[in-house]
Coordinates of C-alpha atoms in Angstrom, one line a residue:
Chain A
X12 CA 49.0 109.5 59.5
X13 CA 50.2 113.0 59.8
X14 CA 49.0 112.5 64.1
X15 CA 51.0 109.4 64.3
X16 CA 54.2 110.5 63.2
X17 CA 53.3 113.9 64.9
X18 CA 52.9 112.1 68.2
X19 CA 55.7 109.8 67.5
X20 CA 58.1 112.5 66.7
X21 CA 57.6 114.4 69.3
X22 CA 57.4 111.7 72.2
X23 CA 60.9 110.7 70.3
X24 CA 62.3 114.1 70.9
X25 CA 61.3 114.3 74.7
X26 CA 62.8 110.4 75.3
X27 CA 65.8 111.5 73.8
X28 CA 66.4 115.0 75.6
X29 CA 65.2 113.1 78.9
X30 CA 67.9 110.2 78.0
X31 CA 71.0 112.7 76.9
X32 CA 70.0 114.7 79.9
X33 CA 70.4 111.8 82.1
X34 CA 74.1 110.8 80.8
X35 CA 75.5 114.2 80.7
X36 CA 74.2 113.8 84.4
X37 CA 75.8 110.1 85.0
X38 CA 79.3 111.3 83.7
X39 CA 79.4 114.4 86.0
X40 CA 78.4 112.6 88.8
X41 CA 79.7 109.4 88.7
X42 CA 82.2 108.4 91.2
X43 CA 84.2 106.2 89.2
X44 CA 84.8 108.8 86.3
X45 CA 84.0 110.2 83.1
X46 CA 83.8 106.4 81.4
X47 CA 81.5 104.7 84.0
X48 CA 79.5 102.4 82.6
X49 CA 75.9 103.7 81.4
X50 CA 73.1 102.2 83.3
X51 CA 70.7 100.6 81.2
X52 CA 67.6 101.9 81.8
X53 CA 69.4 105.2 79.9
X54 CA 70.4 103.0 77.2
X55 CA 67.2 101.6 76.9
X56 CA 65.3 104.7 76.6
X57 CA 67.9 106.2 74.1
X58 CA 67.1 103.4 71.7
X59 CA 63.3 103.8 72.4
X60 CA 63.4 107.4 71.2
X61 CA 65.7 106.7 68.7
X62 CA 63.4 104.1 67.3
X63 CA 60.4 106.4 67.8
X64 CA 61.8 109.1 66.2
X65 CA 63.2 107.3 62.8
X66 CA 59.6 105.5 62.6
X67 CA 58.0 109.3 62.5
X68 CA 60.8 110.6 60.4
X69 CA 59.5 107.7 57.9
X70 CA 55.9 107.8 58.6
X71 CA 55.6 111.5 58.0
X72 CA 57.8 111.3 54.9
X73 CA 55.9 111.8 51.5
X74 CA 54.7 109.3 49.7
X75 CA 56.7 107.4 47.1
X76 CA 55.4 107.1 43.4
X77 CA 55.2 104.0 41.3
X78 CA 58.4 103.9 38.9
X79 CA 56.3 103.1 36.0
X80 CA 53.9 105.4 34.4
X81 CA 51.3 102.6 33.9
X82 CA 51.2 101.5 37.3
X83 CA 51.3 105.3 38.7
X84 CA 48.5 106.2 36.1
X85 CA 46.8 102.5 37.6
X86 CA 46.7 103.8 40.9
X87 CA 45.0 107.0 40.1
X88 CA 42.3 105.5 38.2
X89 CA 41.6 102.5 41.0
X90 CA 41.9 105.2 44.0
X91 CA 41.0 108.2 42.6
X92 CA 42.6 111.5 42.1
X93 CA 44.2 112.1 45.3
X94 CA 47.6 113.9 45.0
X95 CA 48.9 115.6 47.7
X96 CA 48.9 118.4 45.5
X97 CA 46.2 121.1 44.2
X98 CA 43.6 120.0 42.2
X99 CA 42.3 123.0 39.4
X100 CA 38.5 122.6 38.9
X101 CA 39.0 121.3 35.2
X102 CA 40.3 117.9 36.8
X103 CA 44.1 118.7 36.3
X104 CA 46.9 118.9 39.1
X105 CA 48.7 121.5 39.8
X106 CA 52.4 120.0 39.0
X107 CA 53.9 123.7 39.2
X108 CA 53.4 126.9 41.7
X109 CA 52.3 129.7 39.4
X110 CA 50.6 129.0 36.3
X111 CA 53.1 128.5 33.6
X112 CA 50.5 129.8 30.9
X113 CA 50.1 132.7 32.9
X114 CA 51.3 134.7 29.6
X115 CA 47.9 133.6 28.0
X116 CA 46.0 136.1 30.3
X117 CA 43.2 133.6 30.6
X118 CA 43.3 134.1 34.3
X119 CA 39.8 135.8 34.2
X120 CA 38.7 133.9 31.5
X121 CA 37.6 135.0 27.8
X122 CA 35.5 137.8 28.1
X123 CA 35.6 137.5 31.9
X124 CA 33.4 134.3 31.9
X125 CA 35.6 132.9 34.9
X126 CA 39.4 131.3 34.0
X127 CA 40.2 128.2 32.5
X128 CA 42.7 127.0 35.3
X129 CA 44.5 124.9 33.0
X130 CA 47.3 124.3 34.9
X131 CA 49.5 120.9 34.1
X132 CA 48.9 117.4 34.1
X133 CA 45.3 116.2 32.2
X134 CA 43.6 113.4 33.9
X135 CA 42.4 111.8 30.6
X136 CA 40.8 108.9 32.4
X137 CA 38.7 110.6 34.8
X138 CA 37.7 113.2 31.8
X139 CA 36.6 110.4 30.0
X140 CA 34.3 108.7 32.5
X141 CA 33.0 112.4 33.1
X142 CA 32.3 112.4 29.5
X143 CA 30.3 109.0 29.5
X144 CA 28.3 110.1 32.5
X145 CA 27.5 112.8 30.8
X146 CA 26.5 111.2 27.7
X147 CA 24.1 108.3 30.0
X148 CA 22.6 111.1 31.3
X149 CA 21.0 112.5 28.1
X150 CA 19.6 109.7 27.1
Chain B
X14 CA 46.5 142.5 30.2
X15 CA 50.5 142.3 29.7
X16 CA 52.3 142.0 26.7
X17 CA 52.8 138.3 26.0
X18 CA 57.1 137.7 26.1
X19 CA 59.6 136.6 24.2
X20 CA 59.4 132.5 22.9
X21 CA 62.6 131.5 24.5
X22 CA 61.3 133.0 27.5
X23 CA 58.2 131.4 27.4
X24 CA 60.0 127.7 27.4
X25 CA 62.7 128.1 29.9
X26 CA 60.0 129.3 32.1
X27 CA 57.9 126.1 31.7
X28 CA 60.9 123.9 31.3
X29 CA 62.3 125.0 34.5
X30 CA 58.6 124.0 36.3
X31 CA 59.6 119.8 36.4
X32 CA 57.4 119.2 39.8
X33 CA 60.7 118.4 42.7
X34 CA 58.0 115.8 44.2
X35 CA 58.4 113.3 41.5
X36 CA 61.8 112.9 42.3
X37 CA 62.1 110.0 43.9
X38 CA 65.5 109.7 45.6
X39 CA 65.3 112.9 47.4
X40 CA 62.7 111.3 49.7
X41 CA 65.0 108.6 50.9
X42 CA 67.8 110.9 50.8
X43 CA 65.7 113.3 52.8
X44 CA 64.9 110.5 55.6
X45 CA 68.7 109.2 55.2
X46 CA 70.3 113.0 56.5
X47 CA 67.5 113.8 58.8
X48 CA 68.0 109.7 60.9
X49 CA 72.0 109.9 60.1
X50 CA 72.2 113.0 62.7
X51 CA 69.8 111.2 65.2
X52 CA 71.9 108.2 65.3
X53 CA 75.0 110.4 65.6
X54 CA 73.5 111.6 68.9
X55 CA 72.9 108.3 70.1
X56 CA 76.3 106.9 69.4
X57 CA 78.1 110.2 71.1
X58 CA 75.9 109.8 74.0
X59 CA 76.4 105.9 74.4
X60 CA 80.1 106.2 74.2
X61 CA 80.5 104.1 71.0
X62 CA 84.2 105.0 69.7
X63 CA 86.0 103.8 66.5
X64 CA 84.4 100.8 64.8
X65 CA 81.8 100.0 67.3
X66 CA 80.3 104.0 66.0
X67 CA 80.1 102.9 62.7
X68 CA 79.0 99.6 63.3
X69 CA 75.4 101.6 65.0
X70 CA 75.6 103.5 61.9
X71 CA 75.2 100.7 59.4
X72 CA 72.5 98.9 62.0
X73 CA 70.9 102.1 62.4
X74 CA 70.7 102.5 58.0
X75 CA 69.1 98.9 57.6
X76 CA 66.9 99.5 60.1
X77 CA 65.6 102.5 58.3
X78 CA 65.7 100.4 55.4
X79 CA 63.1 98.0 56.2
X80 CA 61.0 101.1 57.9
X81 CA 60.7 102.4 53.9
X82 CA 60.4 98.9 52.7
X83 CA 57.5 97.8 55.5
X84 CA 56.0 101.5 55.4
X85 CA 56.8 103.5 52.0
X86 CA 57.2 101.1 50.0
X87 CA 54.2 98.8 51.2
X88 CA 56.5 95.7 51.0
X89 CA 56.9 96.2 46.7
X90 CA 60.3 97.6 46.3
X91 CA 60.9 96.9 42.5
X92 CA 57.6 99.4 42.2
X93 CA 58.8 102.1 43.4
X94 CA 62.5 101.6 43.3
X95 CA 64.7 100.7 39.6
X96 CA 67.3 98.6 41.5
X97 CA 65.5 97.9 44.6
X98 CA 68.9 96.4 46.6
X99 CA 71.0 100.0 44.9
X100 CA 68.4 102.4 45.7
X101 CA 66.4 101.1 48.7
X102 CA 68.5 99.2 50.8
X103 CA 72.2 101.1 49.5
X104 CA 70.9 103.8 48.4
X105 CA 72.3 106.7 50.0
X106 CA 74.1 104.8 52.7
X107 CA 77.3 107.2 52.3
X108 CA 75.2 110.4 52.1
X109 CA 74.8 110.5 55.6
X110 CA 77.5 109.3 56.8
X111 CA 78.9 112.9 57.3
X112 CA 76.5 114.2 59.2
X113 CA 76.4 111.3 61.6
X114 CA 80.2 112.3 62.1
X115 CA 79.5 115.2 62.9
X116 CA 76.8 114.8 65.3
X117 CA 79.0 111.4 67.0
X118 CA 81.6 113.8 67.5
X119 CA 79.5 116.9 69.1
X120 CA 77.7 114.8 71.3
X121 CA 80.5 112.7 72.6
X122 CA 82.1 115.5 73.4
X123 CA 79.5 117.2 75.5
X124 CA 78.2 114.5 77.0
X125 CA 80.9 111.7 77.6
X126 CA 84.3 114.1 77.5

């Protein structure tokens, strides 16, 4: 997705210089004035590239997120934790840059056994089906 | 280690942390401002003056519109929107306006003037 609207951006941006460059040339050279007429072919490739461009403008926008917490919490369990965000090793996302229990000093972990990186949201779902795993798997 | 801080500190500083991606209506606003200017350069460079400008511009919004509805939205607007006809295909419609003003205006003049 992120090559699409790459590529679609910028052939956008090269249509529409190409096209502007064209009718600042059609208006100083036109015989019949400033407000000749614009041939079409210009037209036609303005609205190309203006299409172009507002469908990579879209495409490359982020995603949106279900209204209801439910259905957003829905979506994570059928696909999978996939934010667009960090993920810590415990399982959580990382909703926040810097850890906001920095102040803890559990950065390097209770008597240096490696940190906790508990950061911010708690996928209790996905801990859960960890847990049951975990439990088929002793017996 | 550091000396833990003060409480009141300690909760502004996670308060102030809400996550700016979950707000929804900065992504359409986002697309909204960055398509307005675009489609300020095409009606400067086409000529359009008066109505005929702000006629593109409304054209130009709905077809962004259904782009987020076909696209973002994956066709289920009252999932991802409260008022899907306010916020989707309003929303934000006078936002941009100014800066495809701005852009009509700038291009027009360097290109049709």
């Amino acid at each position: 997705m992120t090559f699409l609207s790459t590529t679609l951006n910028t052939l956008g941006a090269l249509f529409l210089t190409h096209a502007v460059y064209s009718t600042h040339e059609h208006t100083t050279t036109a015989a019949s004035g400033a407000h000749a007429p614009l041939p079409l072919d210009i037209t036609l490739e303005l609205l190309l590239s203006l299409l172009l461009l507002t469908s990579g403008i879209v495409l490359s926008s982020p995603a949106l997120k279900p209204i209801h917490w439910a259905r957003w919490s829905g979506k994570i369990a059928r696909e999978g934790r996939k934010g667009e965000g960090e993920w810590t090793r415990e399982g959580e996302e990382v909703l926040a840059e810097g850890d906001p229990y920095e102040f803890l000093g559990l950065e390097g972990g209770i008597g240096g056994k490696g940190g906790e990186g508990r950061r911010g949201f708690w996928d209790v779902g996905g801990k859960r089906g960890e847990y049951e795993a975990w439990v088929r798997g002793q017996s | 280690m550091r000396p833990p801080p003060q409480h009141g500190f300690i909760t502004t500083r996670i308060l102030l942390k809400v996550p700016v991606s979950l707000t929804l209506p900065q992504v359409v606003s986002n697309i909204r401002n960055l398509t307005a200017s675009l489609f300020g350069v095409a009606a400067g460079t086409l000529g359009l003056e008066s109505y005929p400008g702000f006629i593109f511009y409304l054209v130009g919004t709905l077809v962004v519109s259904a782009m987020i509805f076909a696209f973002r939205a994956e066709g289920k607007p009252s999932e991802y929107f409260y008022r899907p006809l306010g916020d989707l295909w309003a929303g934000e419609v006078f936002g941009g306006l100014s800066g495809f003003v701005l852009t009509w205006t700038l291009f027009y003049g360097l290109v049709q003037a």
